[in-house]
Every structure is written in structure tokens, then in C-alpha cells.
Amino acid sequence: METTDRDVDEFLAALPDDVRDDMTKLDAVIAAEMTGLPRRLFEGRFWGGTDQQIIGYGTQVTTRSDKREVRWFVVGLAAQKRHLSVYVSAVEDRQYLSEKYGPELGKVKVGKSSIGFSSTADIDLDKLANLVGRARRVSEA
């Protein structure tokens, strides 16, 4: 997966109607907490082997399980086939923030560094903003 030069706002505007509003709302919440940090579109094959388009906010160097270092986003946002995903790469006390705080957001499915949900109606956007703000602070420490 690589960063692209594609404009994130144009990417959002081109999304199908059924996800555009939610993705735009989520982008606004995340971007407000990540003001001044890079906001880029990542495209390509994700670690799990699926092709993805992810809006990445902030930058950090992450060491993968194969010991290779990659430049990665602190927070990511993607529209999947049947749900939306927020990825939180920040770790605090050896635990991903998404695992620690994701369940507090509402009707979500939490993975190691991901939070999946059907729509913004299923989550508390204020709590998401708090989680993103915490991810920023942890990644800058």
C-alpha cells in the first residue's frame, strides 16, 4: 500500500451516494483532531491481501511483523463493501487504542487496530473525536 497524489476531497466526492455522507462526516471529525498533519490517500494491497483505499491522517514509522519499517498513518478511514472502518495505529501501554477505547464508541466491531461499523448513526462522534485526539497525542509523545 502506497500514498498517492490523489486529492482526498475529490476522492470523497466521487464515492457512491450510500457512503459519501458518512465518510465526509467521519473525515471532518478526524481531520479536525489531526489539523496540521498530513491527510493523504493510500491505495493498494492491504496487509490482509485486499485492495483498499484508505484516507490516512498523520504519519508514523511502524515496524511490521516481518521487521520491515513502513511509513504509515496514525489514523485511517476507509469504506468497505459492507461497513466503514477507522484504523488507529497508535499504541499506549502496549495496547492499540482501538482495542482499548473502540468498544466505547457504540455499535462497533473492534479488531487489533480497527473499528468497524455500519454508519455514523451507530457511533458516538464525540467519543471518536476524543479517541483520535488521544491517538495524535500518543503518536507525538
PDB file of C-alpha atoms in Angstrom:
ATOM      1  CA  MET A   1       0.000   0.000   0.000  1.00  0.00           C
ATOM      2  CA  GLU A   2       1.384   3.382  -1.027  1.00  0.00           C
ATOM      3  CA  THR A   3       0.431   7.020  -0.642  1.00  0.00           C
ATOM      4  CA  THR A   4      -0.905   8.694  -3.761  1.00  0.00           C
ATOM      5  CA  ASP A   5      -1.118  12.241  -5.067  1.00  0.00           C
ATOM      6  CA  ARG A   6      -4.898  11.968  -5.438  1.00  0.00           C
ATOM      7  CA  ASP A   7      -6.873  14.757  -3.783  1.00  0.00           C
ATOM      8  CA  VAL A   8      -8.729  13.428  -0.730  1.00  0.00           C
ATOM      9  CA  ASP A   9     -11.684  15.797  -1.198  1.00  0.00           C
ATOM     10  CA  GLU A  10     -12.099  14.662  -4.809  1.00  0.00           C
ATOM     11  CA  PHE A  11     -11.909  11.036  -3.655  1.00  0.00           C
ATOM     12  CA  LEU A  12     -14.674  11.664  -1.101  1.00  0.00           C
ATOM     13  CA  ALA A  13     -16.846  13.494  -3.648  1.00  0.00           C
ATOM     14  CA  ALA A  14     -16.580  10.538  -6.042  1.00  0.00           C
ATOM     15  CA  LEU A  15     -17.763   7.936  -3.513  1.00  0.00           C
ATOM     16  CA  PRO A  16     -21.151   6.269  -4.053  1.00  0.00           C
ATOM     17  CA  ASP A  17     -24.122   8.081  -2.510  1.00  0.00           C
ATOM     18  CA  ASP A  18     -24.695   5.386   0.121  1.00  0.00           C
ATOM     19  CA  VAL A  19     -21.340   6.042   1.840  1.00  0.00           C
ATOM     20  CA  ARG A  20     -20.359   9.577   0.825  1.00  0.00           C
ATOM     21  CA  ASP A  21     -22.232  11.396   3.621  1.00  0.00           C
ATOM     22  CA  ASP A  22     -20.905   9.142   6.379  1.00  0.00           C
ATOM     23  CA  MET A  23     -17.359   9.221   5.013  1.00  0.00           C
ATOM     24  CA  THR A  24     -17.488  13.023   4.744  1.00  0.00           C
ATOM     25  CA  LYS A  25     -18.750  13.330   8.349  1.00  0.00           C
ATOM     26  CA  LEU A  26     -16.052  10.997   9.612  1.00  0.00           C
ATOM     27  CA  ASP A  27     -13.378  12.806   7.613  1.00  0.00           C
ATOM     28  CA  ALA A  28     -14.433  16.118   9.168  1.00  0.00           C
ATOM     29  CA  VAL A  29     -14.270  14.701  12.712  1.00  0.00           C
ATOM     30  CA  ILE A  30     -10.879  13.074  12.180  1.00  0.00           C
ATOM     31  CA  ALA A  31      -9.346  15.981  10.237  1.00  0.00           C
ATOM     32  CA  ALA A  32     -10.393  18.440  12.968  1.00  0.00           C
ATOM     33  CA  GLU A  33      -8.394  16.455  15.537  1.00  0.00           C
ATOM     34  CA  MET A  34      -5.448  15.984  13.177  1.00  0.00           C
ATOM     35  CA  THR A  35      -5.207  19.603  11.978  1.00  0.00           C
ATOM     36  CA  GLY A  36      -1.786  20.464  10.598  1.00  0.00           C
ATOM     37  CA  LEU A  37      -0.806  16.842   9.961  1.00  0.00           C
ATOM     38  CA  PRO A  38      -0.695  15.129   6.564  1.00  0.00           C
ATOM     39  CA  ARG A  39      -4.008  13.886   5.116  1.00  0.00           C
ATOM     40  CA  ARG A  40      -3.298  11.514   2.233  1.00  0.00           C
ATOM     41  CA  LEU A  41      -4.943   8.779   0.235  1.00  0.00           C
ATOM     42  CA  PHE A  42      -3.308   5.358   0.498  1.00  0.00           C
ATOM     43  CA  GLU A  43      -4.105   2.837  -2.229  1.00  0.00           C
ATOM     44  CA  GLY A  44      -3.065  -0.701  -2.956  1.00  0.00           C
ATOM     45  CA  ARG A  45      -2.981  -4.132  -1.405  1.00  0.00           C
ATOM     46  CA  PHE A  46      -3.508  -4.062   2.344  1.00  0.00           C
ATOM     47  CA  TRP A  47      -1.604  -6.422   4.640  1.00  0.00           C
ATOM     48  CA  GLY A  48      -4.537  -8.862   4.630  1.00  0.00           C
ATOM     49  CA  GLY A  49      -4.335  -9.153   0.844  1.00  0.00           C
ATOM     50  CA  THR A  50      -7.325  -6.999  -0.132  1.00  0.00           C
ATOM     51  CA  ASP A  51      -7.206  -3.932  -2.364  1.00  0.00           C
ATOM     52  CA  GLN A  52      -8.004  -0.836  -0.320  1.00  0.00           C
ATOM     53  CA  GLN A  53      -8.332   2.931  -0.485  1.00  0.00           C
ATOM     54  CA  ILE A  54      -7.695   4.484   2.921  1.00  0.00           C
ATOM     55  CA  ILE A  55      -7.544   8.134   3.908  1.00  0.00           C
ATOM     56  CA  GLY A  56      -4.563   8.420   6.238  1.00  0.00           C
ATOM     57  CA  TYR A  57      -4.092  11.182   8.802  1.00  0.00           C
ATOM     58  CA  GLY A  58      -0.710  11.900  10.355  1.00  0.00           C
ATOM     59  CA  THR A  59       2.449   9.879   9.811  1.00  0.00           C
ATOM     60  CA  GLN A  60       4.409   7.469  11.942  1.00  0.00           C
ATOM     61  CA  VAL A  61       7.034   4.816  11.339  1.00  0.00           C
ATOM     62  CA  THR A  62       5.679   1.359  12.135  1.00  0.00           C
ATOM     63  CA  THR A  63       7.613  -1.901  12.316  1.00  0.00           C
ATOM     64  CA  ARG A  64       5.688  -4.729  10.715  1.00  0.00           C
ATOM     65  CA  SER A  65       5.741  -8.333  11.918  1.00  0.00           C
ATOM     66  CA  ASP A  66       8.345  -9.071   9.208  1.00  0.00           C
ATOM     67  CA  LYS A  67      10.592  -6.433  10.894  1.00  0.00           C
ATOM     68  CA  ARG A  68      10.309  -4.061   7.927  1.00  0.00           C
ATOM     69  CA  GLU A  69       9.749  -0.404   8.816  1.00  0.00           C
ATOM     70  CA  VAL A  70       6.999   1.412   6.916  1.00  0.00           C
ATOM     71  CA  ARG A  71       5.694   4.973   6.994  1.00  0.00           C
ATOM     72  CA  TRP A  72       2.063   4.636   7.988  1.00  0.00           C
ATOM     73  CA  PHE A  73      -0.837   6.772   9.116  1.00  0.00           C
ATOM     74  CA  VAL A  74      -1.745   7.351  12.751  1.00  0.00           C
ATOM     75  CA  VAL A  75      -5.479   7.199  11.941  1.00  0.00           C
ATOM     76  CA  GLY A  76      -7.064   5.838   8.772  1.00  0.00           C
ATOM     77  CA  LEU A  77     -10.579   5.888   7.304  1.00  0.00           C
ATOM     78  CA  ALA A  78     -12.000   3.512   4.690  1.00  0.00           C
ATOM     79  CA  ALA A  79     -15.306   2.470   3.165  1.00  0.00           C
ATOM     80  CA  GLN A  80     -15.507  -1.308   2.858  1.00  0.00           C
ATOM     81  CA  LYS A  81     -18.120  -3.302   0.944  1.00  0.00           C
ATOM     82  CA  ARG A  82     -20.487  -3.622   3.909  1.00  0.00           C
ATOM     83  CA  HIS A  83     -19.125  -1.296   6.574  1.00  0.00           C
ATOM     84  CA  LEU A  84     -16.912   1.666   7.393  1.00  0.00           C
ATOM     85  CA  SER A  85     -13.553   1.283   9.113  1.00  0.00           C
ATOM     86  CA  VAL A  86     -11.471   3.571  11.261  1.00  0.00           C
ATOM     87  CA  TYR A  87      -7.911   2.363  11.796  1.00  0.00           C
ATOM     88  CA  VAL A  88      -6.000   3.616  14.835  1.00  0.00           C
ATOM     89  CA  SER A  89      -2.310   2.706  14.707  1.00  0.00           C
ATOM     90  CA  ALA A  90      -1.379   4.429  17.969  1.00  0.00           C
ATOM     91  CA  VAL A  91      -0.333   2.236  20.894  1.00  0.00           C
ATOM     92  CA  GLU A  92      -0.387   3.159  24.573  1.00  0.00           C
ATOM     93  CA  ASP A  93       0.903   0.861  27.322  1.00  0.00           C
ATOM     94  CA  ARG A  94       1.471  -1.879  24.706  1.00  0.00           C
ATOM     95  CA  GLN A  95      -2.188  -1.850  23.618  1.00  0.00           C
ATOM     96  CA  TYR A  96      -3.753  -0.403  20.471  1.00  0.00           C
ATOM     97  CA  LEU A  97      -6.034   2.497  21.338  1.00  0.00           C
ATOM     98  CA  SER A  98      -8.712   0.992  19.092  1.00  0.00           C
ATOM     99  CA  GLU A  99      -8.825  -2.126  21.295  1.00  0.00           C
ATOM    100  CA  LYS A 100      -8.863  -0.089  24.484  1.00  0.00           C
ATOM    101  CA  TYR A 101     -11.400   2.604  23.558  1.00  0.00           C
ATOM    102  CA  GLY A 102     -13.192   1.306  20.452  1.00  0.00           C
ATOM    103  CA  PRO A 103     -15.946  -0.537  22.353  1.00  0.00           C
ATOM    104  CA  GLU A 104     -16.992   2.778  23.959  1.00  0.00           C
ATOM    105  CA  LEU A 105     -17.966   4.231  20.557  1.00  0.00           C
ATOM    106  CA  GLY A 106     -21.232   2.322  20.172  1.00  0.00           C
ATOM    107  CA  LYS A 107     -22.351  -0.476  17.870  1.00  0.00           C
ATOM    108  CA  VAL A 108     -18.917  -1.465  16.553  1.00  0.00           C
ATOM    109  CA  LYS A 109     -16.728  -4.445  15.750  1.00  0.00           C
ATOM    110  CA  VAL A 110     -13.231  -3.953  17.128  1.00  0.00           C
ATOM    111  CA  GLY A 111     -10.076  -5.559  15.764  1.00  0.00           C
ATOM    112  CA  LYS A 112      -6.463  -5.120  16.814  1.00  0.00           C
ATOM    113  CA  SER A 113      -6.127  -1.682  15.224  1.00  0.00           C
ATOM    114  CA  SER A 114      -9.511  -1.305  13.528  1.00  0.00           C
ATOM    115  CA  ILE A 115     -13.030  -0.272  14.394  1.00  0.00           C
ATOM    116  CA  GLY A 116     -15.804  -1.280  12.001  1.00  0.00           C
ATOM    117  CA  PHE A 117     -19.414  -0.080  11.932  1.00  0.00           C
ATOM    118  CA  SER A 118     -22.321   0.283   9.503  1.00  0.00           C
ATOM    119  CA  SER A 119     -22.886   4.035   9.664  1.00  0.00           C
ATOM    120  CA  THR A 120     -22.187   7.154  11.696  1.00  0.00           C
ATOM    121  CA  ALA A 121     -25.616   6.642  13.313  1.00  0.00           C
ATOM    122  CA  ASP A 122     -24.093   3.629  15.106  1.00  0.00           C
ATOM    123  CA  ILE A 123     -21.312   5.537  16.865  1.00  0.00           C
ATOM    124  CA  ASP A 124     -20.758   8.479  19.185  1.00  0.00           C
ATOM    125  CA  LEU A 125     -18.841  11.007  17.061  1.00  0.00           C
ATOM    126  CA  ASP A 126     -17.694  12.955  20.136  1.00  0.00           C
ATOM    127  CA  LYS A 127     -16.091   9.817  21.554  1.00  0.00           C
ATOM    128  CA  LEU A 128     -14.499   9.151  18.168  1.00  0.00           C
ATOM    129  CA  ALA A 129     -13.050  12.678  18.217  1.00  0.00           C
ATOM    130  CA  ASN A 130     -11.644  12.025  21.706  1.00  0.00           C
ATOM    131  CA  LEU A 131     -10.078   8.755  20.532  1.00  0.00           C
ATOM    132  CA  VAL A 132      -8.496  10.433  17.500  1.00  0.00           C
ATOM    133  CA  GLY A 133      -7.173  13.278  19.673  1.00  0.00           C
ATOM    134  CA  ARG A 134      -5.662  10.750  22.062  1.00  0.00           C
ATOM    135  CA  ALA A 135      -4.069   8.883  19.137  1.00  0.00           C
ATOM    136  CA  ARG A 136      -2.475  12.120  17.994  1.00  0.00           C
ATOM    137  CA  ARG A 137      -1.092  12.895  21.445  1.00  0.00           C
ATOM    138  CA  VAL A 138       0.270   9.365  21.898  1.00  0.00           C
ATOM    139  CA  SER A 139       1.918   9.368  18.465  1.00  0.00           C
ATOM    140  CA  GLU A 140       3.565  12.735  19.121  1.00  0.00           C
ATOM    141  CA  ALA A 141       4.934  11.735  22.542  1.00  0.00           C
TER     142      ALA A 141
END
